[in-house]
Structure formats: structure tokens, C-alpha cells
Amino acid sequence: MPAARYSIFSLLRNAATYHREWQAAWRSPDPKPAYDVIIVGGGGHGLATAYYLAKEHRISNVAVLEKGWLGGGNTGRNTTIVRSNYLWDESAHLYEHSLKLWESLSQELNFNVMFSPRGVLNLAHNLHDLRELQRRVNAIRLNGIDSEILTTAQVKAMVPILNCSPNIRYPVLGASLQRRGGVARHDAVAWGFARGADALGVDIIQNCEVTGIRREGDRVVGVETTRGFIGAAKIGCVAAGHSSVLASMAGLRLPIESHPLQALVSEPIKPILHTVVMSAAVHVYVSQSDKGELVIGAGIDAFNSYAQRGSLPIIEEIMASACVLFPMFSRLKMLRSWAGIVDVCPDASPIISGTPVKGLYFNCGWGTGGFKATPGSGWVFAHTLAQDRPHPLNAAFSLERFTSGALIDEHGAAAVAH
Amino acid sequence: MLLIDCPWCGPRDENEFQYGGEAHIARPKDPALLSDAQWADYLFMRGNPKGRHRERWMHRSGCRRWFNVERDTVSHAITAVYRMGEAPPATAKPAATGDATSAEPRSSGDPGQWPAGGAE
Ligand SMILES: Cc1cc2nc3c(=O)[nH]c(=O)nc-3n(C[C@H](O)[C@H](O)[C@H](O)COP(=O)(O)OP(=O)(O)OC[C@H]3O[C@@H](n4cnc5c(N)ncnc54)[C@H](O)[C@@H]3O)c2cc1C
Ligand SMILES: [Zn+2]
């Protein structure tokens, strides 16, 4: 069933029938007994993997198994900041590849993912911050990625509501800016990839939880699910905060801990913030959605958790920071807050890798900052699954690096880790 | 928000404490004998179970002492608090899913070279 193309004409045609005739964006088939590849996890990364498997590698006998609903995990819970200004070469290349895919994603998928390259500012609040940002900007530019340093006056001109007084505890001494960075519509990304993958023959199966990984000797043969056994010689786990749980089903351990990460939105107000502002020292990152809500992200709760709820002190801290930088926010009411369970790696870089178990692959460890990587992550993981070896872009992101010691330490380098 | 019962000071607000990650990861007795894979396991690999987790906390704004907590990572319910050096409480029921090894003191790698860790 080829999906009908979305266009101004399909919109007008459907308006004539009061939008009651829209066709479902993807099918909901029953699982087949076996597939060539099974993707566990129907978040953006899993769906993008399935899409690129079918599109780039002509492997469409693929199922995406999702225990809840599409994008109900971190994909639908994040603050949607997209940028590629990472310090280390490996990260810069991977995230830049992803950013380039973002730039044409709406056209590629015929689905408006609302990618809005409105610029991402990272503030410096002391001399050390500023020098560190300068170093990063230089490294990033050497990798051919746009990045520049702004003075306090330039920052103030760009974000007039920002408190740039020299008399605050953390004065703004400057910032780095990536103009091509911005935000996107989180669930549209999941839906767009789902619709695209479905049109290429991928089965998307929701409400289907993987409860076991069946092995024969040293290789996988399929998964146990709440809808019965489903066979596959290749299994790609893309389960974010639940990656360790899946790994343990195959007797593996991962260098990952799961933590709640919270965010909140304000009541909608008129446009006042036209760019994304991030600050590592004060720890806050904020943007304004097209609906007018301020979208504010917090830090992780320190303890391990799978509960999708965090503690209040984290929210208090983030709001205190936001009010220092943007005094006018103190009059706003916050509408709702929530948490996602993020998969944090010791070096704050992802794992896109095969495992000691043949046919079993993991794409995880994106932690607090994987939304921006959604298309690129799916693209390299599809390559890894199809060819049974990594693409040069993800070769350094193997599980092996924890044994070899070749870590990609983006903890200090990534500013606020989003 | 957690209410944590410090073994020395009694029940206090989570804010007063610092989290120290998975408990019972004993430092290798003879580090020179460890293979790279065993080092990787010791330094980086974690049980990260969904369910019962044994972890270390420090009463940062109080007595500043370390101790162990057994807590459910889904309900956040604390089922035991015990001091450093004390044996973890008997296994009531295993974690819902997740990693069996995290329920016991860690002893991955070659047990001959890397003795099973007691409580720190
Ligand atoms: C509050 C918050 C703010 C964030 N802000 C940003 C940001 O500004 N920029 C950025 O780049 N990143 C951000 N992130 C991180 C980003 O959201 C994630 O890295 C990214 O969305 C992960 O995508 P995913 O598809 O891998 O995971 P998910 O969307 O979580 O998908 C994983 C899916 O696997 C499913 N699953 C799990 N176990 C099973 C099973 N056993 N069987 C079947 N299905 C299973 C889950 O239900 C889930 O739908 C943020 C995260 C949070 C929580
Ligand atoms: Zn105490």
C-alpha cells in the first residue's frame, strides 16, 4: 500500500471531506513468524534504522517492535535541540552527518519534521568557559562545521531578554553560536520515519514488548515477545534507557546506567526567544516552541532509575537558573513537567556496535543528547546491520572502546550535554 | 524525592545525600594481573537492573559517611539500609527483569585472579 503523498493538494482535497478521509500513516500488521532483521524499540533511532535499512540497503523484510507506542520514549520527551558542535573529531563527524540529514529530512520523508535552524548559543560565564568555548569553536571549524564566538554585546543583540548585567553571579562573557543548529518537532520525526519505513515494506508493531532474546550457541535466532516468538538472524536493540535490560536478556553487560532526565514547559506566550540558549555553568537550556511555550531542560537525577519521574529539587534548581538568566521568566506559570529514562555512558558518547553474540547489535548510550543524532544514528546503524561491520562514521563508537581505552570523552567537551 | 534513613543520623531528605553508584564493586586485589577485558568490566560495566539495586550513598550535608542502600529502580522504594562492610540483606525476591549478577556481590572475570568483592 503506497502511502499517498502529502502536499498542498492533498490538504485541500481532504479539507473538502472535512479531514475524515485521511489514510492511516502506517499499517498495523500482525507479526510474521520471522524477519531478516528485527529492530527492538520504536523511538526515532529505531524507526530511522528501519527506514534506512529499506531505503539504502534494500532490506525491507524488517520489523520494528515497540513495547508501547511510537515515540513514547525519549523521542517524545526531549527538548529537541539539534546541533553538531562537538569537540572530538569522531563526534563532530557523526553529529554533522546527522545535521546534514536533518537539513533535507522533511523533503526526504515527505513529512514536515519542522526542523528550524534558529541557531544554538552556548554561554560563557567566566574566563575559563570562554577559553574552552574558543578552543571548541576552533576545533569545530577545523572539521568544517560552522561555529563562531559572540561578544556579550552581540549576545545581547541576539537575545535582548537575556540578563547581561555584569553584576550577577554568573555574568555572560560571550557565547559560541552554531547558526545551523536549532530545534525540530520530536514526534513528527518518529512518525515521518515510521510512515517512510512502512511505505517501503517494514512492519511496525506496537504494543509488542521483547521479553527475551533467544540464542543458539553463540548467535541469536529471534526474540520472545508479548505476542509470541519472532525469528530473526539479526537483532538491533535501540531501546535507550532499557538497553541494559535487553543486554541482560542475552547475558551481556553494558557500560550504561539509566537515569531520569526532566524537562518542563511554560504556559504559551508571544514570541520572545528566537534562538536556543544553553548554559553549562548555570545549567539550563531553553527554547520557545512554535506554540509559544518555553521548553526548559534540566539535569539528570544522580540515582539509577527506570521510573520516568525525577525529583523536585532538580526542577527547582533549573528554574532558579532560568530566572537568573531571564528575569522576566519569574512571572510565568509552568504547565507540566516530565522525565525520560536516559542511557548514560561513562564517556558521554553512544555505542553503535556489534556484540560478542553473533547477530546481536546495540545502538544506545545516547544519554541526554541523542535526539539531534536521530537520522544519522539510524543511517550508520542500518549500515552496520546490513554489512555486519561499522561504517567509518561509527567505527570508533564500538563496545570495544571500553576495553581498548579509546574513549570519546565528550563529558566536558559537549558543554551542557544535550 | 527520596527519604533516606542514614544509619547514623536517621531519616533525611535526599538533598542532603550524594549518590555513589552501584555497590559491592570491589577493587581488584592484584591489579597487575587483570586483563584489559577484566579492567573494562571493573571500571565501566554495570548491572543497571530494572528492579532491586544495591547502591552507595554518602550523607554529604550530615555525618559525611558512606553507606549502602537497597532500592527499587522502578518504585524508588528503599528496602534496606546497611553500613559499609556489612553483608547485603538476604535476597527476598529477584529483580523483575535485568541482571542477575547485580543481586550478588560482583565476581566477574576469572575468580582466581579477581576475588569476589565483599562489601566495601
Ligand atoms: C528530558 C529530555 C531532554 C532531552 N533533550 C535533548 C535535546 O535537547 N537534544 C538531544 O539531542 N537529545 C535530547 N535528549 C535525549 C534524546 O531524547 C534521546 O537520546 C533520543 O531521543 C533517544 O532516541 P531513541 O529512539 O534511541 O530512544 P526512545 O525514543 O526512548 O526509544 C526507545 C524505545 O524502545 C522501547 N523499548 C524499550 N524496551 C523495549 C522492549 N523490551 N521491547 C520493545 N520496545 C522496547 C521504548 O518503549 C521506547 O519507545 C533528551 C532526553 C530527555 C529525556
Ligand atoms: Zn548521616
Coordinates of C-alpha atoms and ligand atoms in Angstrom, one line a residue:
Chain A
M1 CA 0.0 0.0 0.0
P2 CA 2.0 3.0 -1.2
A3 CA 1.4 6.0 1.1
A4 CA -0.4 8.9 -0.5
R5 CA 1.9 11.8 -0.9
Y6 CA 1.3 14.8 1.4
S7 CA 1.0 18.1 -0.4
I8 CA -1.0 21.3 -0.6
F9 CA -3.3 19.5 -2.9
S10 CA -3.9 16.5 -0.6
L11 CA -4.6 19.0 2.2
L12 CA -7.2 20.8 0.0
R13 CA -8.7 17.6 -1.1
N14 CA -9.1 16.3 2.4
A15 CA -10.4 19.7 3.6
A16 CA -13.3 19.1 1.2
T17 CA -14.2 16.0 3.1
Y18 CA -13.7 17.6 6.5
H19 CA -10.5 15.7 7.1
R20 CA -12.4 12.5 7.7
E21 CA -10.8 10.6 4.8
W22 CA -7.1 10.8 5.7
Q23 CA -5.5 7.4 5.2
A24 CA -3.5 5.9 8.2
A25 CA 0.1 6.9 8.0
W26 CA 1.3 3.3 8.6
R27 CA -0.2 -0.2 8.7
S28 CA -0.5 -2.1 12.0
P29 CA 0.2 -5.7 10.8
D30 CA 0.4 -8.8 12.9
P31 CA 3.9 -10.0 13.3
K32 CA 5.2 -12.6 10.8
P33 CA 6.9 -15.7 12.2
A34 CA 10.3 -14.4 11.1
Y35 CA 12.1 -11.4 9.6
D36 CA 15.6 -10.7 8.2
V37 CA 16.1 -8.0 10.8
I38 CA 14.3 -7.1 14.0
I39 CA 14.6 -3.7 15.5
V40 CA 13.7 -3.5 19.2
G41 CA 12.4 -0.1 20.1
G42 CA 10.2 2.2 18.1
G43 CA 11.7 5.5 19.0
G44 CA 13.2 7.8 16.4
H45 CA 16.5 5.9 16.3
G46 CA 14.9 2.5 15.8
L47 CA 12.5 3.8 13.1
A48 CA 15.2 5.7 11.3
T49 CA 17.3 2.5 11.3
A50 CA 14.4 0.5 9.7
Y51 CA 13.9 3.3 7.2
Y52 CA 17.5 3.4 6.0
L53 CA 17.7 -0.4 6.0
A54 CA 14.9 -0.5 3.5
K55 CA 15.9 2.7 1.6
E56 CA 19.7 2.4 1.4
H57 CA 20.3 -1.3 1.8
R58 CA 17.1 -2.8 0.2
I59 CA 16.4 -4.9 3.3
S60 CA 12.7 -4.4 3.9
N61 CA 11.8 -7.7 5.5
V62 CA 12.2 -5.9 8.8
A63 CA 10.0 -5.5 11.9
V64 CA 10.2 -2.7 14.4
L65 CA 8.9 -4.0 17.8
E66 CA 7.8 -1.3 20.2
K67 CA 6.5 -2.1 23.7
G68 CA 4.4 1.0 23.9
W69 CA 3.6 3.5 21.2
L70 CA 5.9 5.1 18.6
G71 CA 8.0 7.9 20.0
G72 CA 6.6 7.4 23.6
G73 CA 10.1 7.1 25.0
N74 CA 12.8 9.8 24.9
T75 CA 12.0 10.7 21.4
G76 CA 8.7 12.3 22.5
R77 CA 10.1 13.6 25.8
N78 CA 13.1 15.6 24.8
T79 CA 13.8 19.3 24.4
T80 CA 14.7 18.8 20.7
I81 CA 17.9 20.7 20.4
V82 CA 19.8 19.8 17.2
R83 CA 23.4 20.8 16.7
S84 CA 26.7 19.3 15.6
N85 CA 29.3 21.5 17.5
Y86 CA 31.1 18.7 19.3
L87 CA 34.8 18.8 20.2
W88 CA 36.3 15.5 19.2
D89 CA 36.6 14.6 15.5
E90 CA 34.7 11.3 15.9
S91 CA 31.7 13.0 17.4
A92 CA 31.9 16.0 15.1
H93 CA 31.7 13.8 12.0
L94 CA 28.9 11.7 13.3
Y95 CA 26.7 14.6 14.5
E96 CA 27.5 16.7 11.4
H97 CA 26.4 13.8 9.2
S98 CA 23.2 13.8 11.1
L99 CA 22.7 17.6 10.9
K100 CA 23.1 17.3 7.1
L101 CA 20.3 14.7 7.0
W102 CA 18.1 17.0 9.2
E103 CA 18.5 19.8 6.7
S104 CA 16.6 17.8 4.0
L105 CA 14.6 15.4 6.2
S106 CA 11.2 16.9 5.6
Q107 CA 11.6 16.6 1.8
E108 CA 13.2 13.1 2.1
L109 CA 10.3 11.8 4.2
N110 CA 7.5 13.9 2.7
F111 CA 6.7 14.7 6.3
N112 CA 7.1 18.1 8.0
V113 CA 9.5 17.4 10.8
M114 CA 9.6 21.2 11.4
F115 CA 13.4 21.4 11.6
S116 CA 14.0 25.0 12.5
P117 CA 17.7 26.0 12.3
R118 CA 17.3 29.1 14.5
G119 CA 20.8 28.9 16.0
V120 CA 22.1 27.5 19.2
L121 CA 24.0 29.7 21.7
N122 CA 26.3 28.3 24.4
L123 CA 27.0 30.9 27.0
A124 CA 30.3 31.5 28.8
H125 CA 30.2 32.8 32.3
N126 CA 33.8 33.0 33.3
L127 CA 37.2 33.3 31.6
H128 CA 37.7 29.5 31.7
D129 CA 34.3 29.0 30.0
L130 CA 35.2 31.5 27.3
R131 CA 38.6 30.0 26.5
E132 CA 37.1 26.5 26.5
L133 CA 34.4 27.7 24.0
Q134 CA 37.1 29.3 21.9
R135 CA 39.1 26.1 21.8
R136 CA 35.9 24.2 20.8
V137 CA 35.0 26.7 18.1
N138 CA 38.5 26.3 16.6
A139 CA 38.3 22.5 16.7
I140 CA 34.9 22.5 15.2
R141 CA 35.8 24.9 12.4
L142 CA 38.8 22.7 11.6
N143 CA 36.3 20.0 11.0
G144 CA 34.5 22.2 8.5
I145 CA 31.5 22.8 10.8
D146 CA 30.1 26.3 11.3
S147 CA 30.7 27.8 14.6
E148 CA 31.6 31.3 15.9
I149 CA 32.2 33.3 19.0
L150 CA 30.0 36.2 20.0
T151 CA 30.8 39.0 22.4
T152 CA 28.5 40.0 25.2
A153 CA 27.1 42.8 23.1
Q154 CA 26.4 40.5 20.2
V155 CA 24.7 38.0 22.5
K156 CA 22.5 40.8 24.0
A157 CA 21.6 42.0 20.5
M158 CA 20.5 38.5 19.5
V159 CA 18.7 37.7 22.8
P160 CA 17.5 41.1 24.3
I161 CA 15.7 39.4 27.2
L162 CA 18.9 37.8 28.5
N163 CA 20.3 39.2 31.7
C164 CA 23.7 40.5 30.6
S165 CA 24.4 42.6 33.6
P166 CA 28.0 42.4 34.8
N167 CA 26.7 42.3 38.4
I168 CA 25.2 38.9 38.5
R169 CA 26.9 35.8 40.0
Y170 CA 27.4 34.3 36.5
P171 CA 27.8 37.2 34.1
V172 CA 27.6 36.5 30.4
L173 CA 31.1 37.0 29.0
G174 CA 30.3 35.8 25.5
A175 CA 29.0 32.7 23.7
S176 CA 29.5 30.3 20.9
L177 CA 26.9 30.1 18.2
Q178 CA 26.1 27.4 15.7
R179 CA 23.7 29.1 13.3
R180 CA 22.8 25.8 11.6
G181 CA 21.7 24.3 14.9
G182 CA 18.1 24.6 16.1
V183 CA 15.1 22.5 17.1
A184 CA 12.6 20.1 15.4
R185 CA 9.3 18.6 16.1
H186 CA 10.1 15.5 18.2
D187 CA 7.2 13.1 17.5
A188 CA 7.0 14.2 13.8
V189 CA 10.4 12.6 13.4
A190 CA 9.2 9.3 14.7
W191 CA 6.0 9.5 12.7
G192 CA 7.8 10.6 9.5
F193 CA 10.3 7.7 9.7
A194 CA 7.6 5.3 10.6
R195 CA 5.5 6.3 7.6
G196 CA 8.5 6.2 5.3
A197 CA 9.6 2.8 6.6
D198 CA 6.1 1.3 6.3
A199 CA 5.8 2.5 2.7
L200 CA 9.0 0.6 1.9
G201 CA 7.5 -2.6 3.4
V202 CA 8.7 -2.5 7.1
D203 CA 6.3 -3.9 9.6
I204 CA 5.8 -1.6 12.6
I205 CA 4.4 -3.5 15.5
Q206 CA 3.3 -1.5 18.6
N207 CA 2.3 -2.9 22.0
C208 CA 4.8 -5.7 21.5
E209 CA 7.4 -6.0 24.2
V210 CA 10.5 -8.0 23.8
T211 CA 10.8 -10.2 26.9
G212 CA 13.7 -12.5 25.9
I213 CA 16.5 -12.9 23.3
R214 CA 16.7 -16.5 22.0
R215 CA 20.2 -17.8 21.3
E216 CA 21.5 -20.9 19.7
G217 CA 25.2 -21.3 20.6
D218 CA 26.9 -18.0 20.0
R219 CA 24.3 -16.5 17.8
V220 CA 20.8 -15.0 18.1
V221 CA 17.8 -16.7 16.4
G222 CA 15.0 -14.4 17.5
V223 CA 13.1 -12.7 20.3
E224 CA 10.4 -13.7 22.7
T225 CA 7.7 -11.1 22.8
T226 CA 4.3 -10.5 24.4
R227 CA 3.0 -11.6 21.0
G228 CA 5.0 -14.8 20.8
F229 CA 8.3 -15.8 19.4
I230 CA 9.6 -13.9 16.3
G231 CA 12.6 -15.2 14.5
A232 CA 15.5 -13.2 13.0
A233 CA 19.2 -13.8 12.4
K234 CA 19.9 -10.1 13.1
I235 CA 18.6 -8.1 16.0
G236 CA 19.2 -4.4 16.5
C237 CA 18.4 -3.1 20.0
V238 CA 17.6 0.6 20.1
A239 CA 15.9 0.8 23.5
A240 CA 17.6 3.9 25.0
G241 CA 17.1 3.7 28.8
H242 CA 16.1 0.0 28.6
S243 CA 19.3 -1.1 26.8
S244 CA 20.8 -2.8 29.9
V245 CA 17.6 -4.8 30.4
L246 CA 17.8 -6.1 26.8
A247 CA 21.5 -6.8 27.1
S248 CA 20.9 -8.9 30.2
M249 CA 18.4 -11.0 28.2
A250 CA 21.4 -12.1 26.1
G251 CA 23.7 -12.4 29.2
L252 CA 25.6 -9.2 28.4
R253 CA 26.5 -6.2 30.5
L254 CA 26.8 -2.7 29.1
P255 CA 28.7 0.3 30.4
I256 CA 25.4 2.1 30.9
E257 CA 23.4 3.5 33.7
S258 CA 19.8 4.6 33.4
H259 CA 18.8 8.0 34.9
P260 CA 15.7 10.2 34.8
L261 CA 16.1 13.4 32.8
Q262 CA 13.4 16.0 33.3
A263 CA 12.1 18.9 31.3
L264 CA 9.2 21.3 31.6
V265 CA 7.1 23.7 29.6
S266 CA 5.6 27.1 30.5
E267 CA 2.2 28.4 29.5
P268 CA 2.3 29.7 25.9
I269 CA 3.3 33.3 25.4
K270 CA 4.1 35.6 22.5
P271 CA 7.4 35.0 20.7
I272 CA 10.2 36.4 22.8
L273 CA 13.1 33.9 22.3
H274 CA 14.1 33.2 18.7
T275 CA 17.1 31.0 19.3
V276 CA 18.2 28.2 21.6
V277 CA 20.1 29.3 24.7
M278 CA 22.3 26.9 26.6
S279 CA 24.4 27.5 29.6
A280 CA 26.7 24.8 31.2
A281 CA 27.8 26.8 34.2
V282 CA 24.2 27.8 35.2
H283 CA 22.9 24.6 33.8
V284 CA 19.9 25.5 31.8
Y285 CA 18.8 25.2 28.2
V286 CA 15.8 26.8 26.8
S287 CA 13.9 27.5 23.6
Q288 CA 10.5 28.6 22.6
S289 CA 8.2 26.2 20.8
D290 CA 6.0 27.3 17.8
K291 CA 3.0 27.1 20.2
G292 CA 4.7 29.7 22.4
E293 CA 5.6 27.5 25.3
L294 CA 9.1 27.9 26.7
V295 CA 10.7 24.5 26.7
I296 CA 13.2 24.1 29.5
G297 CA 15.5 21.2 30.1
A298 CA 17.0 20.1 33.4
G299 CA 19.8 17.8 34.5
I300 CA 19.7 14.1 35.4
D301 CA 18.8 12.8 38.8
A302 CA 22.0 11.2 40.1
F303 CA 20.5 7.9 41.0
N304 CA 19.7 4.9 38.7
S305 CA 16.0 4.8 37.8
Y306 CA 13.5 3.4 35.3
A307 CA 10.6 5.3 36.7
Q308 CA 10.2 8.2 34.2
R309 CA 9.9 10.6 37.0
G310 CA 12.5 12.7 38.7
S311 CA 12.9 14.6 41.9
L312 CA 11.6 18.2 42.6
P313 CA 14.9 19.7 43.7
I314 CA 16.2 19.3 40.1
I315 CA 13.3 21.3 38.8
E316 CA 13.8 24.0 41.5
E317 CA 17.4 24.3 40.5
I318 CA 16.7 24.6 36.8
M319 CA 14.0 27.2 37.4
A320 CA 16.3 29.2 39.7
S321 CA 18.9 29.2 36.9
A322 CA 16.4 30.1 34.2
C323 CA 15.2 33.1 36.3
V324 CA 18.7 34.4 36.8
L325 CA 19.4 34.4 33.1
F326 CA 15.9 35.5 32.1
P327 CA 14.4 37.6 35.0
M328 CA 11.1 38.0 33.1
F329 CA 10.5 34.2 33.3
S330 CA 9.8 34.6 37.0
R331 CA 6.3 35.7 36.2
L332 CA 5.5 32.6 34.1
K333 CA 3.4 29.6 35.1
M334 CA 4.9 26.2 34.3
L335 CA 2.3 23.9 32.7
R336 CA 3.8 20.5 33.1
S337 CA 7.0 18.6 33.7
W338 CA 8.0 15.0 32.9
A339 CA 11.0 12.8 32.7
G340 CA 12.5 10.3 30.3
I341 CA 14.9 7.5 31.1
V342 CA 18.3 8.2 29.6
D343 CA 21.1 5.7 28.9
V344 CA 24.3 7.4 30.2
C345 CA 27.7 6.1 29.0
P346 CA 30.8 6.8 31.0
D347 CA 32.3 8.9 28.2
A348 CA 29.0 10.6 27.2
S349 CA 29.2 9.1 23.7
P350 CA 27.0 6.5 22.1
I351 CA 27.6 2.8 21.4
I352 CA 26.7 1.7 17.9
S353 CA 28.2 -1.7 17.7
G354 CA 28.0 -5.4 17.3
T355 CA 28.4 -7.6 20.4
P356 CA 30.2 -10.9 21.3
V357 CA 26.8 -12.5 20.5
K358 CA 26.6 -13.0 16.7
G359 CA 23.8 -11.2 15.0
L360 CA 23.1 -9.0 18.1
Y361 CA 23.7 -5.3 17.8
F362 CA 23.2 -2.3 20.1
N363 CA 22.6 1.3 19.3
C364 CA 22.5 3.0 22.7
G365 CA 24.2 5.2 25.2
W366 CA 23.0 8.4 23.6
G367 CA 22.1 9.6 27.1
T368 CA 20.9 13.1 27.3
G369 CA 21.8 14.1 23.8
G370 CA 20.7 11.7 21.1
F371 CA 17.7 13.4 19.5
K372 CA 19.9 15.5 17.3
A373 CA 21.5 12.3 16.1
T374 CA 18.3 10.5 15.1
P375 CA 18.7 10.4 11.3
G376 CA 22.5 9.9 11.4
S377 CA 22.3 7.2 14.1
G378 CA 19.7 5.3 12.1
W379 CA 21.8 5.7 8.9
V380 CA 25.0 4.3 10.4
F381 CA 23.2 1.6 12.3
A382 CA 21.4 0.4 9.2
H383 CA 24.8 0.2 7.5
T384 CA 26.2 -1.7 10.5
L385 CA 23.3 -4.2 10.5
A386 CA 23.3 -4.7 6.7
Q387 CA 27.0 -5.1 6.2
D388 CA 27.8 -6.7 9.5
R389 CA 30.6 -4.1 10.1
P390 CA 30.5 -0.5 11.1
H391 CA 30.5 2.5 8.7
P392 CA 33.7 4.6 9.1
L393 CA 31.5 7.2 10.9
N394 CA 30.6 4.9 13.7
A395 CA 33.7 2.6 13.8
A396 CA 35.1 4.5 16.9
F397 CA 31.7 4.1 18.7
S398 CA 32.1 0.4 19.3
L399 CA 31.7 -1.5 22.6
E400 CA 35.3 -2.5 22.2
R401 CA 36.5 1.0 23.1
F402 CA 35.8 0.3 26.8
T403 CA 38.4 -2.5 26.6
S404 CA 40.9 -0.7 24.4
G405 CA 40.6 2.5 26.4
A406 CA 39.9 4.6 23.2
L407 CA 37.1 6.5 24.9
I408 CA 35.5 9.5 23.2
D409 CA 35.2 11.8 26.2
E410 CA 32.5 14.4 25.4
H411 CA 31.6 15.0 29.0
G412 CA 33.4 18.2 29.5
A413 CA 33.5 18.9 25.8
A414 CA 29.9 19.0 24.9
A415 CA 29.0 21.9 27.2
V416 CA 25.6 21.1 28.5
A417 CA 25.2 17.6 27.3
H418 CA 22.3 18.0 25.0
Chain B
M1 CA 12.0 12.7 46.1
L2 CA 13.7 10.1 48.4
L3 CA 13.6 9.9 52.1
I4 CA 16.9 8.2 53.1
D5 CA 17.4 6.7 56.5
C6 CA 21.1 7.4 57.3
P7 CA 22.4 4.7 59.6
W8 CA 23.9 7.4 61.8
C9 CA 21.6 10.4 61.6
G10 CA 18.2 8.9 60.8
P11 CA 15.7 9.8 58.0
R12 CA 16.7 12.8 56.0
D13 CA 15.8 14.4 52.7
E14 CA 17.5 13.2 49.5
N15 CA 19.0 16.6 49.0
E16 CA 21.5 16.0 51.9
F17 CA 23.0 13.0 50.2
Q18 CA 25.4 12.2 47.4
Y19 CA 24.8 9.2 45.2
G20 CA 27.8 6.8 44.7
G21 CA 26.5 4.3 42.1
E22 CA 26.4 0.5 42.2
A23 CA 27.6 -1.0 45.5
H24 CA 29.8 -4.1 46.1
I25 CA 32.2 -3.5 43.2
A26 CA 35.4 -4.5 44.9
R27 CA 38.7 -3.1 43.8
P28 CA 40.8 -5.9 42.3
K29 CA 43.2 -7.3 44.8
D30 CA 46.0 -7.7 42.3
P31 CA 45.5 -5.1 39.6
A32 CA 48.6 -6.1 37.7
L33 CA 47.1 -9.5 36.9
L34 CA 44.0 -8.1 35.3
S35 CA 43.4 -8.4 31.5
D36 CA 42.0 -5.5 29.6
A37 CA 38.6 -7.1 29.5
Q38 CA 38.6 -7.5 33.3
W39 CA 39.6 -3.9 33.7
A40 CA 36.8 -2.8 31.4
D41 CA 34.3 -4.9 33.4
Y42 CA 35.5 -3.4 36.7
L43 CA 35.7 0.2 35.5
F44 CA 32.8 0.5 33.2
M45 CA 30.3 -2.4 33.0
R46 CA 27.3 -2.1 35.3
G47 CA 24.3 -4.2 36.2
N48 CA 21.9 -1.3 35.9
P49 CA 18.9 -3.6 36.8
K50 CA 15.3 -2.6 36.4
G51 CA 14.1 -3.5 39.9
R52 CA 16.2 -4.1 43.1
H53 CA 19.5 -2.2 43.1
R54 CA 22.2 -2.1 45.7
E55 CA 24.0 1.3 45.7
R56 CA 26.2 3.6 47.8
W57 CA 25.2 6.9 49.2
M58 CA 27.1 9.5 51.3
H59 CA 25.5 11.8 53.8
R60 CA 27.1 14.9 52.3
S61 CA 25.4 17.6 54.4
G62 CA 25.3 15.5 57.5
C63 CA 27.8 13.0 59.0
R64 CA 29.6 12.7 55.6
R65 CA 29.7 8.9 55.9
W66 CA 29.2 6.3 53.2
F67 CA 26.7 3.5 53.5
N68 CA 24.7 1.1 51.3
V69 CA 21.1 1.3 50.2
E70 CA 18.9 -1.3 48.6
R71 CA 16.3 0.5 46.4
D72 CA 13.9 -0.4 43.7
T73 CA 14.7 1.5 40.5
V74 CA 11.1 1.4 39.3
S75 CA 9.1 2.3 42.5
H76 CA 12.1 4.0 44.2
A77 CA 11.1 2.2 47.4
I78 CA 14.1 1.7 49.8
T79 CA 14.0 -1.8 51.1
A80 CA 17.2 -1.8 53.2
V81 CA 20.0 0.5 54.5
Y82 CA 23.2 -1.1 55.8
R83 CA 26.7 0.0 56.7
M84 CA 29.8 -0.4 54.7
G85 CA 31.3 -3.7 55.4
E86 CA 28.0 -5.3 56.3
A87 CA 26.6 -8.1 54.2
P88 CA 23.7 -7.1 52.0
P89 CA 20.3 -8.3 53.2
A90 CA 19.2 -11.8 52.1
T91 CA 17.7 -11.9 48.7
A92 CA 14.0 -11.5 49.1
K93 CA 12.9 -11.8 45.5
P94 CA 14.9 -11.2 42.4
A95 CA 14.7 -8.0 40.3
A96 CA 11.8 -8.1 38.0
T97 CA 14.0 -8.1 34.9
G98 CA 17.6 -7.3 34.4
D99 CA 20.8 -8.5 35.5
A100 CA 21.2 -11.5 37.9
T101 CA 24.7 -10.7 38.7
S102 CA 23.9 -7.4 40.3
A103 CA 22.0 -9.2 43.0
E104 CA 25.2 -10.8 44.2
P105 CA 28.5 -9.2 45.1
R106 CA 30.3 -8.9 41.8
S107 CA 32.8 -11.5 40.8
S108 CA 33.2 -11.3 37.1
G109 CA 36.3 -12.3 35.2
D110 CA 38.5 -15.1 36.5
P111 CA 37.5 -15.6 40.1
G112 CA 41.1 -16.9 40.8
Q113 CA 42.6 -13.6 39.8
W114 CA 39.7 -11.3 40.8
P115 CA 38.2 -12.3 44.1
A116 CA 34.5 -11.9 44.6
G117 CA 34.0 -8.5 46.1
G118 CA 32.7 -8.2 49.6
A119 CA 31.0 -5.1 50.8
E120 CA 33.3 -2.1 50.7
Ligands
LIG1 C1 14.0 15.5 29.1 C2 14.9 15.1 28.0 C3 15.5 16.1 27.2 C4 16.4 15.8 26.2 N1 16.8 16.8 25.4 C5 17.6 16.5 24.3 C6 17.9 17.6 23.4 O1 17.6 18.8 23.6 N2 18.7 17.3 22.3 C7 19.1 16.0 22.0 O2 19.7 15.7 21.0 N3 18.7 14.9 22.9 C8 17.9 15.2 24.0 N4 17.5 14.2 24.8 C9 18.0 12.8 24.5 C10 17.1 12.2 23.4 O3 15.8 12.3 23.8 C11 17.5 10.7 23.3 O4 18.9 10.4 23.2 C12 16.8 10.1 22.0 O5 15.5 10.6 21.8 C13 16.8 8.6 22.0 O6 16.1 8.1 21.0 P1 15.8 6.6 20.9 O7 14.9 6.4 19.7 O8 17.0 5.8 21.0 O9 15.0 6.2 22.3 P2 13.5 6.2 22.7 O10 12.7 7.3 22.0 O11 13.4 6.2 24.1 O12 13.0 4.8 22.1 C14 13.3 3.6 22.7 C15 12.1 2.8 22.6 O13 12.3 1.4 23.0 C16 11.2 0.9 23.6 N5 11.5 -0.3 24.3 C17 12.3 -0.4 25.4 N6 12.4 -1.6 25.9 C18 11.6 -2.4 25.0 C19 11.4 -3.8 24.9 N7 11.8 -4.7 25.8 N8 10.6 -4.2 23.8 C20 10.1 -3.3 22.9 N9 10.4 -2.0 22.9 C21 11.1 -1.5 24.0 C22 10.7 2.1 24.4 O14 9.3 1.9 24.7 C23 11.0 3.3 23.5 O15 9.9 3.7 22.8 C24 16.7 14.5 25.9 C25 16.1 13.4 26.6 C26 15.2 13.8 27.7 C27 14.6 12.7 28.5
ZN2 ZN 24.4 10.8 58.4

